[in-house]
Amino acid sequence: MNEETIVYKNHYIPLNRDELVERLQLALRPKRFNHVLRVEKTAIKLAKANDVDPEKASIAGLCHDYAKQRPDDVFIQVIKEKKMSPELLNYGNAIWHGVVGAELLKDELGIWDEDILNAVRHHTTGAAIMSKLEQIIYMADYIEPARDFDGVQRAREITATDLGAGVAYQTKHTLQYLIANNKPVYPKTIETYNAWVPKYGRKID
């Protein structure tokens, strides 16, 4: 067992880590599965640095993309059956796999801890108010070791120094990317920008 492997003791999920990893191997293609393992490792490191439960970080890191490779009709069915916001139907997998994926974590994996579920819900869009765990998963997904884009090293440096500033950095650059590529902006992303970027602006320029 390496130092990044967490033994689950707090009953956030009715599975041990090995059982959860087996479920994820069935749910995800190899490239995506390896990504969630790297996000877990990054999340645990950030959790230890920010006084957050590493077990929660492990579960949320592993589960953040649990639903990523489901067909669209599965998400649409869940949105309708659970009477989620009809506005969600205007978006696609990039939003659904987090927001709707959290519902599948409840139904299929028995995860009911709201902090873990919110970390999954908000890992692509952020939110105006985020717990430390939510911030950690938001950033771990963005800066995991295989990420390679302009600014990623800067994002890693900022996050290592100030988790909230990392959130602001990612949000600013994500919004810039969406605008530059004429992509729709999910309203919660704008809320995240307004809440985090002005607060940390001097640290991320």
mmCIF file of C-alpha atoms in Angstrom:
data_model
loop_
_atom_site.group_PDB
_atom_site.id
_atom_site.type_symbol
_atom_site.label_atom_id
_atom_site.label_comp_id
_atom_site.label_asym_id
_atom_site.label_seq_id
_atom_site.Cartn_x
_atom_site.Cartn_y
_atom_site.Cartn_z
ATOM 1 C CA MET A 1 0.000 0.000 0.000
ATOM 2 C CA ASN A 2 1.523 3.352 -0.968
ATOM 3 C CA GLU A 3 1.178 6.469 1.160
ATOM 4 C CA GLU A 4 -1.586 7.869 -1.041
ATOM 5 C CA THR A 5 -3.905 4.898 -0.514
ATOM 6 C CA ILE A 6 -6.599 5.678 2.024
ATOM 7 C CA VAL A 7 -8.364 3.061 4.127
ATOM 8 C CA TYR A 8 -12.067 3.891 4.293
ATOM 9 C CA LYS A 9 -13.275 3.962 7.901
ATOM 10 C CA ASN A 10 -15.929 6.683 8.099
ATOM 11 C CA HIS A 11 -18.811 5.034 6.224
ATOM 12 C CA TYR A 12 -19.198 7.749 3.598
ATOM 13 C CA ILE A 13 -19.728 4.936 1.097
ATOM 14 C CA PRO A 14 -20.829 1.295 1.618
ATOM 15 C CA LEU A 15 -17.732 0.059 -0.237
ATOM 16 C CA ASN A 16 -14.062 -0.116 0.601
ATOM 17 C CA ARG A 17 -11.586 1.585 -1.704
ATOM 18 C CA ASP A 18 -10.749 -1.578 -3.658
ATOM 19 C CA GLU A 19 -14.440 -2.236 -4.293
ATOM 20 C CA LEU A 20 -14.974 1.364 -5.406
ATOM 21 C CA VAL A 21 -12.010 1.147 -7.774
ATOM 22 C CA GLU A 22 -13.471 -2.046 -9.269
ATOM 23 C CA ARG A 23 -16.784 -0.278 -9.880
ATOM 24 C CA LEU A 24 -14.982 2.598 -11.563
ATOM 25 C CA GLN A 25 -13.048 0.231 -13.815
ATOM 26 C CA LEU A 26 -16.367 -1.116 -15.034
ATOM 27 C CA ALA A 27 -17.848 2.368 -15.520
ATOM 28 C CA LEU A 28 -14.930 4.050 -17.294
ATOM 29 C CA ARG A 29 -12.634 3.428 -20.219
ATOM 30 C CA PRO A 30 -8.940 3.009 -19.314
ATOM 31 C CA LYS A 31 -7.841 6.577 -20.119
ATOM 32 C CA ARG A 32 -10.611 8.063 -17.978
ATOM 33 C CA PHE A 33 -10.045 5.524 -15.209
ATOM 34 C CA ASN A 34 -6.368 6.457 -15.005
ATOM 35 C CA HIS A 35 -7.371 10.123 -14.886
ATOM 36 C CA VAL A 36 -9.563 9.591 -11.819
ATOM 37 C CA LEU A 37 -6.723 7.764 -10.062
ATOM 38 C CA ARG A 38 -4.473 10.775 -10.662
ATOM 39 C CA VAL A 39 -7.177 13.164 -9.471
ATOM 40 C CA GLU A 40 -7.583 11.091 -6.321
ATOM 41 C CA LYS A 41 -3.857 11.287 -5.604
ATOM 42 C CA THR A 42 -3.803 15.042 -6.223
ATOM 43 C CA ALA A 43 -6.916 15.544 -4.086
ATOM 44 C CA ILE A 44 -5.437 13.618 -1.158
ATOM 45 C CA LYS A 45 -2.307 15.750 -1.309
ATOM 46 C CA LEU A 46 -4.369 18.950 -1.338
ATOM 47 C CA ALA A 47 -6.591 17.639 1.462
ATOM 48 C CA LYS A 48 -3.601 17.012 3.708
ATOM 49 C CA ALA A 49 -2.288 20.504 2.966
ATOM 50 C CA ASN A 50 -5.651 22.145 3.701
ATOM 51 C CA ASP A 51 -6.804 20.195 6.766
ATOM 52 C CA VAL A 52 -9.542 18.280 4.925
ATOM 53 C CA ASP A 53 -10.466 14.621 5.492
ATOM 54 C CA PRO A 54 -8.295 12.625 3.035
ATOM 55 C CA GLU A 55 -10.930 9.882 2.907
ATOM 56 C CA LYS A 56 -13.519 12.315 1.570
ATOM 57 C CA ALA A 57 -10.949 13.610 -0.902
ATOM 58 C CA SER A 58 -10.214 10.061 -2.065
ATOM 59 C CA ILE A 59 -13.877 9.195 -2.622
ATOM 60 C CA ALA A 60 -14.750 12.484 -4.337
ATOM 61 C CA GLY A 61 -11.616 12.377 -6.473
ATOM 62 C CA LEU A 62 -12.326 8.856 -7.637
ATOM 63 C CA CYS A 63 -16.036 9.492 -8.199
ATOM 64 C CA HIS A 64 -15.979 12.918 -9.851
ATOM 65 C CA ASP A 65 -16.158 11.404 -13.357
ATOM 66 C CA TYR A 66 -18.177 8.316 -12.428
ATOM 67 C CA ALA A 67 -20.920 9.213 -14.920
ATOM 68 C CA LYS A 68 -18.688 10.835 -17.550
ATOM 69 C CA GLN A 69 -19.104 8.096 -20.156
ATOM 70 C CA ARG A 70 -22.835 7.477 -19.836
ATOM 71 C CA PRO A 71 -24.977 8.053 -22.930
ATOM 72 C CA ASP A 72 -26.952 11.291 -23.083
ATOM 73 C CA ASP A 73 -30.296 9.550 -22.780
ATOM 74 C CA VAL A 74 -29.366 8.303 -19.294
ATOM 75 C CA PHE A 75 -28.775 11.862 -18.104
ATOM 76 C CA ILE A 76 -31.950 13.133 -19.734
ATOM 77 C CA GLN A 77 -33.975 10.371 -18.083
ATOM 78 C CA VAL A 78 -32.534 11.204 -14.629
ATOM 79 C CA ILE A 79 -33.178 14.937 -15.100
ATOM 80 C CA LYS A 80 -36.822 14.213 -15.918
ATOM 81 C CA GLU A 81 -37.419 11.465 -13.348
ATOM 82 C CA LYS A 82 -35.882 13.444 -10.483
ATOM 83 C CA LYS A 83 -37.551 16.674 -11.613
ATOM 84 C CA MET A 84 -34.240 18.491 -11.842
ATOM 85 C CA SER A 85 -34.090 21.942 -13.430
ATOM 86 C CA PRO A 86 -35.364 21.730 -17.032
ATOM 87 C CA GLU A 87 -32.658 24.249 -17.904
ATOM 88 C CA LEU A 88 -30.166 21.381 -17.630
ATOM 89 C CA LEU A 89 -31.600 19.940 -20.838
ATOM 90 C CA ASN A 90 -30.026 22.884 -22.706
ATOM 91 C CA TYR A 91 -26.542 21.634 -21.857
ATOM 92 C CA GLY A 92 -24.638 18.399 -22.364
ATOM 93 C CA ASN A 93 -22.224 15.935 -20.851
ATOM 94 C CA ALA A 94 -19.742 18.589 -19.687
ATOM 95 C CA ILE A 95 -22.355 19.808 -17.204
ATOM 96 C CA TRP A 96 -24.440 16.652 -16.781
ATOM 97 C CA HIS A 97 -21.671 14.299 -15.649
ATOM 98 C CA GLY A 98 -21.194 16.395 -12.516
ATOM 99 C CA VAL A 99 -24.619 17.770 -11.671
ATOM 100 C CA VAL A 100 -26.608 14.710 -12.729
ATOM 101 C CA GLY A 101 -23.787 12.297 -11.999
ATOM 102 C CA ALA A 102 -24.131 13.088 -8.291
ATOM 103 C CA GLU A 103 -27.646 11.628 -8.419
ATOM 104 C CA LEU A 104 -26.248 8.417 -9.905
ATOM 105 C CA LEU A 105 -23.705 8.234 -7.090
ATOM 106 C CA LYS A 106 -26.582 8.185 -4.612
ATOM 107 C CA ASP A 107 -28.597 5.606 -6.511
ATOM 108 C CA GLU A 108 -25.810 3.267 -7.610
ATOM 109 C CA LEU A 109 -22.996 3.627 -5.072
ATOM 110 C CA GLY A 110 -24.925 4.639 -1.968
ATOM 111 C CA ILE A 111 -23.067 7.921 -1.396
ATOM 112 C CA TRP A 112 -25.200 10.386 0.566
ATOM 113 C CA ASP A 113 -22.613 12.698 2.086
ATOM 114 C CA GLU A 114 -23.553 16.131 0.732
ATOM 115 C CA ASP A 115 -20.007 17.492 0.822
ATOM 116 C CA ILE A 116 -18.804 14.656 -1.409
ATOM 117 C CA LEU A 117 -21.838 14.980 -3.664
ATOM 118 C CA ASN A 118 -21.377 18.747 -3.991
ATOM 119 C CA ALA A 119 -17.713 18.243 -4.833
ATOM 120 C CA VAL A 120 -18.831 16.044 -7.730
ATOM 121 C CA ARG A 121 -21.683 18.385 -8.723
ATOM 122 C CA HIS A 122 -19.438 21.424 -8.908
ATOM 123 C CA HIS A 123 -16.151 20.007 -10.176
ATOM 124 C CA THR A 124 -16.559 21.535 -13.648
ATOM 125 C CA THR A 125 -18.618 24.661 -12.942
ATOM 126 C CA GLY A 126 -17.549 25.648 -9.469
ATOM 127 C CA ALA A 127 -20.036 27.483 -7.267
ATOM 128 C CA ALA A 128 -20.250 30.837 -5.523
ATOM 129 C CA ILE A 129 -19.868 29.097 -2.175
ATOM 130 C CA MET A 130 -17.696 25.995 -2.021
ATOM 131 C CA SER A 131 -16.428 23.941 0.895
ATOM 132 C CA LYS A 132 -12.721 23.170 1.081
ATOM 133 C CA LEU A 133 -13.448 19.708 -0.314
ATOM 134 C CA GLU A 134 -15.310 21.178 -3.281
ATOM 135 C CA GLN A 135 -12.408 23.517 -3.970
ATOM 136 C CA ILE A 136 -9.968 20.616 -3.757
ATOM 137 C CA ILE A 137 -11.793 18.455 -6.314
ATOM 138 C CA TYR A 138 -12.332 21.452 -8.608
ATOM 139 C CA MET A 139 -8.576 22.062 -8.580
ATOM 140 C CA ALA A 140 -7.362 18.450 -8.499
ATOM 141 C CA ASP A 141 -9.254 17.747 -11.726
ATOM 142 C CA TYR A 142 -7.645 20.817 -13.312
ATOM 143 C CA ILE A 143 -4.030 20.319 -12.229
ATOM 144 C CA GLU A 144 -3.563 16.534 -12.011
ATOM 145 C CA PRO A 145 -0.112 15.503 -13.312
ATOM 146 C CA ALA A 146 -1.167 14.575 -16.864
ATOM 147 C CA ARG A 147 -2.785 17.953 -17.547
ATOM 148 C CA ASP A 148 -0.750 19.865 -20.115
ATOM 149 C CA PHE A 149 -2.006 23.280 -21.226
ATOM 150 C CA ASP A 150 -0.804 26.860 -21.133
ATOM 151 C CA GLY A 151 -0.971 28.029 -17.555
ATOM 152 C CA VAL A 152 -1.256 24.663 -15.823
ATOM 153 C CA GLN A 153 2.065 25.019 -14.022
ATOM 154 C CA ARG A 154 1.024 28.458 -12.815
ATOM 155 C CA ALA A 155 -2.263 26.937 -11.625
ATOM 156 C CA ARG A 156 -0.338 24.292 -9.675
ATOM 157 C CA GLU A 157 1.903 26.896 -8.053
ATOM 158 C CA ILE A 158 -0.996 29.132 -7.052
ATOM 159 C CA THR A 159 -3.031 26.222 -5.691
ATOM 160 C CA ALA A 160 -0.118 24.984 -3.604
ATOM 161 C CA THR A 161 0.088 28.409 -1.970
ATOM 162 C CA ASP A 162 -3.593 29.379 -1.748
ATOM 163 C CA LEU A 163 -6.441 27.004 -2.620
ATOM 164 C CA GLY A 164 -8.995 29.793 -3.070
ATOM 165 C CA ALA A 165 -6.690 31.678 -5.423
ATOM 166 C CA GLY A 166 -6.378 28.470 -7.440
ATOM 167 C CA VAL A 167 -10.171 28.362 -7.740
ATOM 168 C CA ALA A 168 -10.148 31.948 -8.997
ATOM 169 C CA TYR A 169 -7.371 31.233 -11.493
ATOM 170 C CA GLN A 170 -9.130 28.214 -12.962
ATOM 171 C CA THR A 171 -12.484 29.989 -13.153
ATOM 172 C CA LYS A 172 -11.039 33.019 -14.927
ATOM 173 C CA HIS A 173 -9.199 30.918 -17.485
ATOM 174 C CA THR A 174 -12.132 28.569 -18.065
ATOM 175 C CA LEU A 175 -14.446 31.500 -18.741
ATOM 176 C CA GLN A 176 -11.898 33.032 -21.108
ATOM 177 C CA TYR A 177 -11.688 29.718 -22.963
ATOM 178 C CA LEU A 178 -15.457 29.375 -23.282
ATOM 179 C CA ILE A 179 -15.819 32.918 -24.596
ATOM 180 C CA ALA A 180 -12.908 32.596 -27.024
ATOM 181 C CA ASN A 181 -14.434 29.420 -28.467
ATOM 182 C CA ASN A 182 -18.029 30.695 -28.634
ATOM 183 C CA LYS A 183 -19.207 28.029 -26.216
ATOM 184 C CA PRO A 184 -22.249 28.366 -23.936
ATOM 185 C CA VAL A 185 -21.508 29.437 -20.377
ATOM 186 C CA TYR A 186 -23.437 27.604 -17.672
ATOM 187 C CA PRO A 187 -24.889 30.235 -15.297
ATOM 188 C CA LYS A 188 -23.167 28.752 -12.247
ATOM 189 C CA THR A 189 -19.794 29.363 -13.895
ATOM 190 C CA ILE A 190 -20.570 33.094 -14.001
ATOM 191 C CA GLU A 191 -21.639 32.966 -10.345
ATOM 192 C CA THR A 192 -18.328 31.271 -9.544
ATOM 193 C CA TYR A 193 -16.414 33.948 -11.419
ATOM 194 C CA ASN A 194 -18.195 36.784 -9.626
ATOM 195 C CA ALA A 195 -17.627 35.224 -6.215
ATOM 196 C CA TRP A 196 -13.981 34.195 -6.570
ATOM 197 C CA VAL A 197 -12.116 36.200 -9.200
ATOM 198 C CA PRO A 198 -12.589 39.739 -7.818
ATOM 199 C CA LYS A 199 -11.630 38.463 -4.360
ATOM 200 C CA TYR A 200 -8.347 36.915 -5.492
ATOM 201 C CA GLY A 201 -7.605 39.009 -8.594
ATOM 202 C CA ARG A 202 -4.243 40.357 -7.449
ATOM 203 C CA LYS A 203 -2.970 36.857 -6.670
ATOM 204 C CA ILE A 204 -3.755 35.379 -10.082
ATOM 205 C CA ASP A 205 -2.648 38.045 -12.555
#
